[in-house]
Amino acid sequence: MGMEYTPEQRKVIEERGKNLLVSAAAGSGKTAVLTERIVQMISDETNPVDIDRLLVVTFTNAAAAEMRERIGRAIEARLEIYGENEHLQKQSTLIHNAQITTIDSFCMYVIRNNFNEIGLDPGFRVADEGELKLLK
Ligand SMILES: Nc1ncnc2c1ncn2[C@@H]1O[C@H](COP(=O)(O)OP(=O)(O)OP(=O)(O)O)[C@@H](O)[C@H]1O
Ligand SMILES: [Mg+2]
């Protein structure tokens, strides 16, 4: 909040209704822009979405934790200004169950919640590398 975004960053934050691929240098503000984009979507006045209706995936656990932390902080910052906004208050609760996770964890979540549909043994688990070597 309060950051002066560049025109390119603002475009990424505000574009809606199409797929976007953003490629930018290390430390150039990708996470900042994605965080702001998400916060604007959940605090949109005409069409606000709930944070737990979004899927935010990263490659590493560390990146997912950083994302959740930054979105959480941005919501808290907005709440300091719009404290009486009930939708925003709800988001600071919903964020704890939001799908802000690694691709691996998300895939596991999908399989775990649908194992019956694909005829998978509910006791399934991911093998570790040693086991995989033996199996091969
Ligand atoms: N327009 C801007 N004005 C001032 N500071 C900015 C701006 N954009 C980003 N920053 C700051 O730059 C720093 C790096 O931003 P951020 O972590 O979002 O980059 P990143 O591209 O995600 O980095 P990485 O490649 O390491 O993941 C942060 O402190 C962020 O607040
Ligand atoms: Mg980043």
GROMACS .gro file of N, CA, C and O in nm, residues 60-121:
model
  248
   60THR      N    1   0.764  -2.329  -0.465
   60THR     CA    2   0.822  -2.371  -0.337
   60THR      C    3   0.732  -2.337  -0.219
   60THR      O    4   0.650  -2.245  -0.227
   61ASN      N    5   0.750  -2.412  -0.110
   61ASN     CA    6   0.678  -2.383   0.013
   61ASN      C    7   0.711  -2.243   0.063
   61ASN      O    8   0.624  -2.172   0.112
   62ALA      N    9   0.838  -2.205   0.049
   62ALA     CA   10   0.880  -2.073   0.098
   62ALA      C   11   0.806  -1.962   0.023
   62ALA      O   12   0.759  -1.865   0.083
   63ALA      N   13   0.792  -1.979  -0.108
   63ALA     CA   14   0.722  -1.877  -0.188
   63ALA      C   15   0.575  -1.872  -0.152
   63ALA      O   16   0.515  -1.763  -0.147
   64ALA      N   17   0.514  -1.988  -0.125
   64ALA     CA   18   0.373  -1.991  -0.087
   64ALA      C   19   0.353  -1.921   0.047
   64ALA      O   20   0.260  -1.841   0.064
   65ALA      N   21   0.443  -1.948   0.141
   65ALA     CA   22   0.434  -1.885   0.273
   65ALA      C   23   0.449  -1.733   0.260
   65ALA      O   24   0.377  -1.657   0.323
   66GLU      N   25   0.543  -1.691   0.174
   66GLU     CA   26   0.565  -1.547   0.153
   66GLU      C   27   0.440  -1.483   0.094
   66GLU      O   28   0.396  -1.376   0.136
   67MET      N   29   0.380  -1.550  -0.002
   67MET     CA   30   0.259  -1.500  -0.067
   67MET      C   31   0.145  -1.482   0.033
   67MET      O   32   0.080  -1.379   0.038
   68ARG      N   33   0.123  -1.585   0.115
   68ARG     CA   34   0.015  -1.579   0.215
   68ARG      C   35   0.039  -1.466   0.314
   68ARG      O   36  -0.050  -1.389   0.346
   69GLU      N   37   0.165  -1.457   0.356
   69GLU     CA   38   0.206  -1.353   0.451
   69GLU      C   39   0.181  -1.213   0.392
   69GLU      O   40   0.123  -1.125   0.456
   70ARG      N   41   0.221  -1.195   0.265
   70ARG     CA   42   0.209  -1.061   0.204
   70ARG      C   43   0.064  -1.025   0.176
   70ARG      O   44   0.024  -0.910   0.193
   71ILE      N   45  -0.016  -1.123   0.134
   71ILE     CA   46  -0.158  -1.094   0.111
   71ILE      C   47  -0.224  -1.062   0.245
   71ILE      O   48  -0.302  -0.966   0.257
   72GLY      N   49  -0.190  -1.139   0.348
   72GLY     CA   50  -0.245  -1.117   0.482
   72GLY      C   51  -0.213  -0.977   0.532
   72GLY      O   52  -0.299  -0.906   0.583
   73ARG      N   53  -0.087  -0.937   0.513
   73ARG     CA   54  -0.046  -0.803   0.559
   73ARG      C   55  -0.118  -0.693   0.482
   73ARG      O   56  -0.157  -0.591   0.538
   74ALA      N   57  -0.137  -0.716   0.351
   74ALA     CA   58  -0.206  -0.616   0.269
   74ALA      C   59  -0.353  -0.603   0.311
   74ALA      O   60  -0.408  -0.492   0.312
   75ILE      N   61  -0.414  -0.715   0.347
   75ILE     CA   62  -0.554  -0.710   0.394
   75ILE      C   63  -0.560  -0.631   0.525
   75ILE      O   64  -0.645  -0.545   0.544
   76GLU      N   65  -0.465  -0.661   0.617
   76GLU     CA   66  -0.462  -0.590   0.746
   76GLU      C   67  -0.442  -0.440   0.725
   76GLU      O   68  -0.505  -0.359   0.792
   77ALA      N   69  -0.356  -0.404   0.628
   77ALA     CA   70  -0.331  -0.262   0.601
   77ALA      C   71  -0.458  -0.194   0.552
   77ALA      O   72  -0.489  -0.081   0.590
   78ARG      N   73  -0.533  -0.265   0.468
   78ARG     CA   74  -0.660  -0.208   0.418
   78ARG      C   75  -0.761  -0.196   0.530
   78ARG      O   76  -0.840  -0.102   0.534
   79LEU      N   77  -0.759  -0.295   0.620
   79LEU     CA   78  -0.855  -0.293   0.731
   79LEU      C   79  -0.831  -0.174   0.824
   79LEU      O   80  -0.924  -0.125   0.888
   80GLU      N   81  -0.705  -0.128   0.829
   80GLU     CA   82  -0.677  -0.011   0.913
   80GLU      C   83  -0.747   0.112   0.858
   80GLU      O   84  -0.779   0.205   0.933
   81ILE      N   85  -0.771   0.113   0.727
   81ILE     CA   86  -0.841   0.227   0.666
   81ILE      C   87  -0.991   0.200   0.657
   81ILE      O   88  -1.072   0.285   0.690
   82TYR      N   89  -1.025   0.078   0.613
   82TYR     CA   90  -1.168   0.045   0.593
   82TYR      C   91  -1.211  -0.060   0.697
   82TYR      O   92  -1.261  -0.166   0.662
   83GLY      N   93  -1.189  -0.030   0.823
   83GLY     CA   94  -1.214  -0.124   0.932
   83GLY      C   95  -1.357  -0.176   0.939
   83GLY      O   96  -1.381  -0.287   0.984
   84GLU      N   97  -1.451  -0.095   0.893
   84GLU     CA   98  -1.592  -0.136   0.906
   84GLU      C   99  -1.639  -0.219   0.786
   84GLU      O  100  -1.753  -0.267   0.785
   85ASN      N  101  -1.551  -0.241   0.689
   85ASN     CA  102  -1.588  -0.318   0.570
   85ASN      C  103  -1.597  -0.468   0.604
   85ASN      O  104  -1.497  -0.534   0.630
   86GLU      N  105  -1.721  -0.521   0.603
   86GLU     CA  106  -1.741  -0.659   0.648
   86GLU      C  107  -1.679  -0.762   0.553
   86GLU      O  108  -1.630  -0.866   0.597
   87HIS      N  109  -1.684  -0.733   0.424
   87HIS     CA  110  -1.624  -0.825   0.327
   87HIS      C  111  -1.474  -0.839   0.354
   87HIS      O  112  -1.420  -0.950   0.352
   88LEU      N  113  -1.410  -0.728   0.383
   88LEU     CA  114  -1.266  -0.727   0.412
   88LEU      C  115  -1.235  -0.800   0.543
   88LEU      O  116  -1.139  -0.877   0.552
   89GLN      N  117  -1.320  -0.779   0.642
   89GLN     CA  118  -1.302  -0.849   0.771
   89GLN      C  119  -1.308  -1.000   0.749
   89GLN      O  120  -1.228  -1.076   0.804
   90LYS      N  121  -1.404  -1.041   0.664
   90LYS     CA  122  -1.421  -1.183   0.634
   90LYS      C  123  -1.295  -1.240   0.567
   90LYS      O  124  -1.254  -1.352   0.596
   91GLN      N  125  -1.232  -1.158   0.481
   91GLN     CA  126  -1.113  -1.206   0.409
   91GLN      C  127  -0.998  -1.238   0.503
   91GLN      O  128  -0.920  -1.330   0.480
   92SER      N  129  -0.986  -1.159   0.611
   92SER     CA  130  -0.874  -1.182   0.703
   92SER      C  131  -0.894  -1.313   0.780
   92SER      O  132  -0.800  -1.368   0.836
   93THR      N  133  -1.018  -1.364   0.782
   93THR     CA  134  -1.044  -1.496   0.841
   93THR      C  135  -1.025  -1.604   0.735
   93THR      O  136  -0.960  -1.706   0.759
   94LEU      N  137  -1.082  -1.579   0.616
   94LEU     CA  138  -1.078  -1.679   0.509
   94LEU      C  139  -0.936  -1.711   0.462
   94LEU      O  140  -0.909  -1.820   0.413
   95ILE      N  141  -0.845  -1.614   0.478
   95ILE     CA  142  -0.710  -1.633   0.423
   95ILE      C  143  -0.642  -1.756   0.483
   95ILE      O  144  -0.561  -1.822   0.417
   96HIS      N  145  -0.679  -1.793   0.605
   96HIS     CA  146  -0.615  -1.910   0.668
   96HIS      C  147  -0.648  -2.040   0.595
   96HIS      O  148  -0.572  -2.136   0.603
   97ASN      N  149  -0.763  -2.044   0.526
   97ASN     CA  150  -0.800  -2.164   0.452
   97ASN      C  151  -0.788  -2.145   0.301
   97ASN      O  152  -0.834  -2.229   0.225
   98ALA      N  153  -0.730  -2.036   0.258
   98ALA     CA  154  -0.721  -2.009   0.114
   98ALA      C  155  -0.620  -2.101   0.048
   98ALA      O  156  -0.524  -2.146   0.111
   99GLN      N  157  -0.645  -2.131  -0.080
   99GLN     CA  158  -0.553  -2.214  -0.157
   99GLN      C  159  -0.436  -2.129  -0.206
   99GLN      O  160  -0.432  -2.086  -0.321
  100ILE      N  161  -0.343  -2.104  -0.117
  100ILE     CA  162  -0.219  -2.034  -0.152
  100ILE      C  163  -0.112  -2.137  -0.121
  100ILE      O  164  -0.075  -2.156  -0.005
  101THR      N  165  -0.068  -2.208  -0.223
  101THR     CA  166   0.003  -2.332  -0.196
  101THR      C  167   0.097  -2.369  -0.312
  101THR      O  168   0.094  -2.304  -0.416
  102THR      N  169   0.176  -2.473  -0.291
  102THR     CA  170   0.261  -2.517  -0.402
  102THR      C  171   0.178  -2.599  -0.500
  102THR      O  172   0.073  -2.653  -0.464
  103ILE      N  173   0.227  -2.610  -0.621
  103ILE     CA  174   0.158  -2.691  -0.722
  103ILE      C  175   0.146  -2.835  -0.671
  103ILE      O  176   0.040  -2.898  -0.684
  104ASP      N  177   0.253  -2.885  -0.609
  104ASP     CA  178   0.252  -3.022  -0.556
  104ASP      C  179   0.141  -3.042  -0.453
  104ASP      O  180   0.066  -3.140  -0.459
  105SER      N  181   0.132  -2.948  -0.356
  105SER     CA  182   0.029  -2.962  -0.253
  105SER      C  183  -0.111  -2.951  -0.312
  105SER      O  184  -0.202  -3.020  -0.268
  106PHE      N  185  -0.126  -2.864  -0.411
  106PHE     CA  186  -0.257  -2.849  -0.472
  106PHE      C  187  -0.298  -2.978  -0.544
  106PHE      O  188  -0.411  -3.024  -0.532
  107CYS      N  189  -0.205  -3.039  -0.618
  107CYS     CA  190  -0.235  -3.164  -0.689
  107CYS      C  191  -0.272  -3.273  -0.588
  107CYS      O  192  -0.367  -3.349  -0.610
  108MET      N  193  -0.199  -3.278  -0.477
  108MET     CA  194  -0.227  -3.375  -0.373
  108MET      C  195  -0.367  -3.352  -0.316
  108MET      O  196  -0.442  -3.448  -0.292
  109TYR      N  197  -0.403  -3.228  -0.296
  109TYR     CA  198  -0.535  -3.191  -0.244
  109TYR      C  199  -0.645  -3.239  -0.339
  109TYR      O  200  -0.744  -3.297  -0.296
  110VAL      N  201  -0.625  -3.218  -0.469
  110VAL     CA  202  -0.724  -3.260  -0.568
  110VAL      C  203  -0.741  -3.412  -0.566
  110VAL      O  204  -0.853  -3.464  -0.564
  111ILE      N  205  -0.628  -3.483  -0.563
  111ILE     CA  206  -0.634  -3.630  -0.565
  111ILE      C  207  -0.697  -3.683  -0.436
  111ILE      O  208  -0.785  -3.769  -0.438
  112ARG      N  209  -0.654  -3.628  -0.322
  112ARG     CA  210  -0.705  -3.674  -0.193
  112ARG      C  211  -0.856  -3.656  -0.182
  112ARG      O  212  -0.925  -3.735  -0.121
  113ASN      N  213  -0.907  -3.549  -0.242
  113ASN     CA  214  -1.050  -3.520  -0.232
  113ASN      C  215  -1.133  -3.585  -0.342
  113ASN      O  216  -1.255  -3.569  -0.344
  114ASN      N  217  -1.066  -3.657  -0.433
  114ASN     CA  218  -1.139  -3.718  -0.544
  114ASN      C  219  -1.091  -3.859  -0.574
  114ASN      O  220  -1.114  -3.910  -0.684
  115PHE      N  221  -1.025  -3.926  -0.477
  115PHE     CA  222  -0.966  -4.057  -0.505
  115PHE      C  223  -1.070  -4.158  -0.553
  115PHE      O  224  -1.043  -4.243  -0.636
  116ASN      N  225  -1.195  -4.144  -0.499
  116ASN     CA  226  -1.300  -4.239  -0.538
  116ASN      C  227  -1.338  -4.226  -0.685
  116ASN      O  228  -1.368  -4.325  -0.751
  117GLU      N  229  -1.334  -4.104  -0.737
  117GLU     CA  230  -1.370  -4.079  -0.877
  117GLU      C  231  -1.274  -4.149  -0.973
  117GLU      O  232  -1.312  -4.187  -1.084
  118ILE      N  233  -1.147  -4.162  -0.931
  118ILE     CA  234  -1.048  -4.220  -1.023
  118ILE      C  235  -1.007  -4.360  -0.979
  118ILE      O  236  -0.910  -4.416  -1.030
  119GLY      N  237  -1.082  -4.417  -0.882
  119GLY     CA  238  -1.056  -4.554  -0.841
  119GLY      C  239  -0.921  -4.573  -0.774
  119GLY      O  240  -0.855  -4.676  -0.792
  120LEU      N  241  -0.879  -4.474  -0.697
  120LEU     CA  242  -0.749  -4.482  -0.630
  120LEU      C  243  -0.768  -4.531  -0.487
  120LEU      O  244  -0.865  -4.495  -0.420
  121ASP      N  245  -0.676  -4.616  -0.441
  121ASP     CA  246  -0.678  -4.662  -0.302
  121ASP      C  247  -0.664  -4.539  -0.211
  121ASP      O  248  -0.567  -4.464  -0.223
   0.00000   0.00000   0.00000
